[in-house]
CSV table of C-alpha atoms in Angstrom, one decimal:
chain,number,residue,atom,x,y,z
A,1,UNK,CA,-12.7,20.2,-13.2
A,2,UNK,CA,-14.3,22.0,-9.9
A,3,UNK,CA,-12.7,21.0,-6.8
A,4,UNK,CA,-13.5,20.9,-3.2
A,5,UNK,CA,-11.8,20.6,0.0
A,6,UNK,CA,-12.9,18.1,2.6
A,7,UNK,CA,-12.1,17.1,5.7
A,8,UNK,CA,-10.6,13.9,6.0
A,9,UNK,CA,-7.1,14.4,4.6
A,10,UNK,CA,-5.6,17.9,3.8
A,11,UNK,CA,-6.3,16.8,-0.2
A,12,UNK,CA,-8.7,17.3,-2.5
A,13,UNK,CA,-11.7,15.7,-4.0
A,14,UNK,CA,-13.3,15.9,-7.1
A,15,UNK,CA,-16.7,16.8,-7.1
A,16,UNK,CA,-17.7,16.9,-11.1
A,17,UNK,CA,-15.5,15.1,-14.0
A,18,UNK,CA,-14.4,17.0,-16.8
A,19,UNK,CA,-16.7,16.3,-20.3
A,20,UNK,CA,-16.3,13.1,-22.0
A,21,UNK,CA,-14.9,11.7,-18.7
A,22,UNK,CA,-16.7,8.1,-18.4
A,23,UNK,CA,-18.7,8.4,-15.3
A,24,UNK,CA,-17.5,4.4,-15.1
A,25,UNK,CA,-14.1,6.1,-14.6
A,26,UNK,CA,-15.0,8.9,-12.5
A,27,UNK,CA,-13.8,9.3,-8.7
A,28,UNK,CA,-16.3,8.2,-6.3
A,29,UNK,CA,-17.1,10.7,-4.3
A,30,UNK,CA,-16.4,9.6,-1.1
A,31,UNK,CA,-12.8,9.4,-1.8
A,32,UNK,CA,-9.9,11.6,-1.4
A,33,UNK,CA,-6.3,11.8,-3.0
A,34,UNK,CA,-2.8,13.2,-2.3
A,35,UNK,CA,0.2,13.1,-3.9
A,36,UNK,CA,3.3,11.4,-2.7
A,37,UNK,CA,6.8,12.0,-3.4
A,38,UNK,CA,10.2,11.7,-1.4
A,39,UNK,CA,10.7,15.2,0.3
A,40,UNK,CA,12.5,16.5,3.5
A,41,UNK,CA,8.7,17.3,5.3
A,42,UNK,CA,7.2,13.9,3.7
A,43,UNK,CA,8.3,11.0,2.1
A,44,UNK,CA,7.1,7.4,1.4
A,45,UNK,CA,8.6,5.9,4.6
A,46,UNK,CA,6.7,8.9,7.0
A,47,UNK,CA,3.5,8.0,5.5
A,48,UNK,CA,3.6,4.3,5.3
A,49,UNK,CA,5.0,4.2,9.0
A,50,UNK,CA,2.5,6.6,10.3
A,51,UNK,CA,-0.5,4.4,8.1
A,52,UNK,CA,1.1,1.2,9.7
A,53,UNK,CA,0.6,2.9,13.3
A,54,UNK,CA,-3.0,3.8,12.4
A,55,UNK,CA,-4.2,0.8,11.1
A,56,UNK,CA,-5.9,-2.5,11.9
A,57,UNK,CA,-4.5,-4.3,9.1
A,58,UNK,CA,-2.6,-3.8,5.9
A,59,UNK,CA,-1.3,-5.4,2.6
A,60,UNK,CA,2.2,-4.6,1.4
A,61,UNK,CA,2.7,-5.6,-2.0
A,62,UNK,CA,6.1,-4.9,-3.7
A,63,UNK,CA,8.4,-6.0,-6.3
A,64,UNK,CA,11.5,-5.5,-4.6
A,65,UNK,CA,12.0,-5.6,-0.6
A,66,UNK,CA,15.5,-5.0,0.8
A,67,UNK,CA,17.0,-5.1,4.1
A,68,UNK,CA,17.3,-1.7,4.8
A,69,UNK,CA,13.9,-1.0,3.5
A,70,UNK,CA,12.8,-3.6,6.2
A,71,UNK,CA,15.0,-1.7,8.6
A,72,UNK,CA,12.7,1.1,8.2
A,73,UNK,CA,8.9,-0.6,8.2
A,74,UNK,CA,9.4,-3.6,11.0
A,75,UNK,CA,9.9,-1.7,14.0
A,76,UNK,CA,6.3,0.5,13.3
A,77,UNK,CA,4.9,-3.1,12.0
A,78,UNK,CA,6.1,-4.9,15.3
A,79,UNK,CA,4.9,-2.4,17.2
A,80,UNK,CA,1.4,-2.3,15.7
A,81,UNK,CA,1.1,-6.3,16.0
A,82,UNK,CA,2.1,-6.3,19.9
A,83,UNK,CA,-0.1,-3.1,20.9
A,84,UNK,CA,-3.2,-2.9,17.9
A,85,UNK,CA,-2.9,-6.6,16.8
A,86,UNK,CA,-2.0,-5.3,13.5
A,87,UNK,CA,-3.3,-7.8,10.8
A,88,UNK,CA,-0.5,-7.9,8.1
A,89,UNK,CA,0.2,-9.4,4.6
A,90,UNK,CA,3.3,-8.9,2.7
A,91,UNK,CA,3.8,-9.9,-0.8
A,92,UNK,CA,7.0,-9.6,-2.5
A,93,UNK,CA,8.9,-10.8,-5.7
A,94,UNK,CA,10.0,-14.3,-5.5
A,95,UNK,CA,13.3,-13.7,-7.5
A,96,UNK,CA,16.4,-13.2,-5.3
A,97,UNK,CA,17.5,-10.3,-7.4
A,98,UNK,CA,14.4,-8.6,-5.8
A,99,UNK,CA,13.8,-10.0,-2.2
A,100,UNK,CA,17.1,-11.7,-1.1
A,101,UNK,CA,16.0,-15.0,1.0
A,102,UNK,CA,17.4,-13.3,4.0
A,103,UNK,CA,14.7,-10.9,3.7
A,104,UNK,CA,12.4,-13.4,3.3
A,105,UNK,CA,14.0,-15.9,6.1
A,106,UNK,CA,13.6,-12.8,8.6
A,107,UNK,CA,9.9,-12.2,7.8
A,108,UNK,CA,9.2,-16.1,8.0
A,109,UNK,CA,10.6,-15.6,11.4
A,110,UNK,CA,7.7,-12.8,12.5
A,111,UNK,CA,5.1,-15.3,13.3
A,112,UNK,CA,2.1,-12.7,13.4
A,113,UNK,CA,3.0,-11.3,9.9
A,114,UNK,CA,1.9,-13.5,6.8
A,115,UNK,CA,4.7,-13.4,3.8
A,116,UNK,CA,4.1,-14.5,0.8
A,117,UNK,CA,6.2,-14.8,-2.1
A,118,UNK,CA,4.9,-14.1,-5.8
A,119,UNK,CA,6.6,-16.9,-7.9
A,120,UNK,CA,5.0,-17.4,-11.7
A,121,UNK,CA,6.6,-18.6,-14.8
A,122,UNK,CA,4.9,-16.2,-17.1
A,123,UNK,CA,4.7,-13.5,-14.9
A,124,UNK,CA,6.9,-10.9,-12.6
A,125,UNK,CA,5.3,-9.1,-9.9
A,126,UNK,CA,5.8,-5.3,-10.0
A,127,UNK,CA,2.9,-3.7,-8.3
A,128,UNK,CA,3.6,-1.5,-5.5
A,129,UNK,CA,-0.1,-1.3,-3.4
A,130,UNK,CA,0.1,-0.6,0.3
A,131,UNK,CA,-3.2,-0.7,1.4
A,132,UNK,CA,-4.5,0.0,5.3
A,133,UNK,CA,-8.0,-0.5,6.6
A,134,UNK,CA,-9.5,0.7,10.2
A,135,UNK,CA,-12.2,1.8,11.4
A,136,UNK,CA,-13.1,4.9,9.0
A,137,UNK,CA,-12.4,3.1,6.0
A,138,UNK,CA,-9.4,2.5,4.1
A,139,UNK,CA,-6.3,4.4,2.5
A,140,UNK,CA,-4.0,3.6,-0.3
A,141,UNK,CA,-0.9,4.2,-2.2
A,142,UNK,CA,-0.2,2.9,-5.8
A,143,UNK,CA,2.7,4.0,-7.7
A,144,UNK,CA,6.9,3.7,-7.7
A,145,UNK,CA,8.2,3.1,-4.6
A,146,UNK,CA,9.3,-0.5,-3.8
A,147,UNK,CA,10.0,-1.2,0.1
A,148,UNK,CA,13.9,0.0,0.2
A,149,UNK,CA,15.3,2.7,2.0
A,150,UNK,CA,15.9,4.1,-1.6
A,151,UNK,CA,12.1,4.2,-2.7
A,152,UNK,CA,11.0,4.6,0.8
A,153,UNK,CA,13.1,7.5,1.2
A,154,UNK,CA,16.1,8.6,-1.7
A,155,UNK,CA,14.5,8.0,-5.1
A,156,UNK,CA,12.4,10.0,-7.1
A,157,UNK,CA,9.1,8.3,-6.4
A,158,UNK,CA,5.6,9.0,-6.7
A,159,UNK,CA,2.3,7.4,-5.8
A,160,UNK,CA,-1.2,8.2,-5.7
A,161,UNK,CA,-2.8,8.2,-1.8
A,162,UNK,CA,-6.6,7.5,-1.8
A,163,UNK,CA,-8.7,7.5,1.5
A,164,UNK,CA,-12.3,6.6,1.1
A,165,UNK,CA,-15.3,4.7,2.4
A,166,UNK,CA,-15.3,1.1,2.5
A,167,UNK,CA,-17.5,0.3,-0.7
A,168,UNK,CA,-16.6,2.8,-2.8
A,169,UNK,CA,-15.9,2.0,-6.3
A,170,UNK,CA,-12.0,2.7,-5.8
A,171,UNK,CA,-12.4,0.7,-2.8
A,172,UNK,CA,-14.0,-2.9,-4.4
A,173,UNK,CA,-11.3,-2.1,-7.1
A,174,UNK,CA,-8.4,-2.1,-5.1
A,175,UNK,CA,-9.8,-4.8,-2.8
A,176,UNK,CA,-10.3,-7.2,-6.1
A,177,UNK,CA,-6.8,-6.7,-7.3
A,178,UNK,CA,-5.4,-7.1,-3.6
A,179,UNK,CA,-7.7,-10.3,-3.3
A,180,UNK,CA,-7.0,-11.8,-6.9
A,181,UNK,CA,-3.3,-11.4,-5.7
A,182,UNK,CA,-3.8,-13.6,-2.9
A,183,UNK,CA,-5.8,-16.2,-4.4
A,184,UNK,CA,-2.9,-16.6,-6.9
A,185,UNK,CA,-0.9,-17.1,-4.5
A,186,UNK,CA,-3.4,-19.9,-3.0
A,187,UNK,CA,-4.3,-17.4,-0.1
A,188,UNK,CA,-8.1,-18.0,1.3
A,189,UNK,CA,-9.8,-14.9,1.6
């Protein structure tokens, strides 16, 4: 696989697929893609914090959302709604083993923020998606980390940061899933 540097995030991106790859599957090419992990220079928190700052909106989607990891995202989140009138949607897990209710009582109580709880019989939310749009386009992570401090910042996580044109195949992708979500969960779009 040949690959090329470009200017929008100090990443790569893939410029030819290797043989046999489906070009169905292949990377758009307007897209670019770091790795994430939990480090001493970067971890989960820095990034999502710094995206959150950036951003005009986002969508936090997560299986499990603690206090502390709350501790860590609402100040950048509160900050961003009162000075960029951040758009945001949350999505957690439903059971209390996940998202205590007083996590979910103190969002409720954020009245710019939109929470909503995934609650199915047959099903149990695990994504992790935290997606960010503005005015370039959007970015991405999809991998490990849930929003605590432990995945945010302790565990050994990784996820997969795209940036790309809004458009792209990754991007109508992502933005089906994240929309599919919602409309689940009775959410117009």
């Amino acid at each position: 696989m040949q690959v090329k540097s470009n200017n929008l995030l100090p990443s790569e991106k893939i410029t030819r697929c290797a043989p046999n790859f489906p070009v169905s599957k292949a990377l758009d090419l307007r897209v670019c893609m770091k790795l994430i992990t939990n480090t001493k220079d970067e971890s989960h928190a820095t990034v999502i914090c710094k995206l959150i700052r950036e951003s005009a909106s986002c969508f936090l989607c997560t299986s499990f959302l603690s206090a502390d990891g709350l501790e860590i995202i609402l100040p950048p989140l509160l900050e961003s709604i009162k000075s960029n009138q951040l758009d945001v949607q949350v999505i957690s897990n439903g059971e209390a083993q996940y998202t205590r209710p007083a996590v979910i009582r103190h969002l409720g109580k954020v009245a710019e923020l939109k929470h909503c709880v995934f609650k199915d019989n047959e099903k149990r939310l695990h994504t992790k998606l935290y997606y960010f749009e503005g005015p370039a386009g959007y970015t991405c992570l999809i991998g490990s980390a849930n929003l605590t401090r432990n995945g945010l910042l302790e565990n050994e996580e990784l996820s997969v940061m795209y940036e790309g044109e809004f458009g792209s195949l990754e991007h109508r992708s992502i933005a089906s899933y994240r929309d599919s979500l919602l409309k689940q969960m009775g959410v117009k779009i």
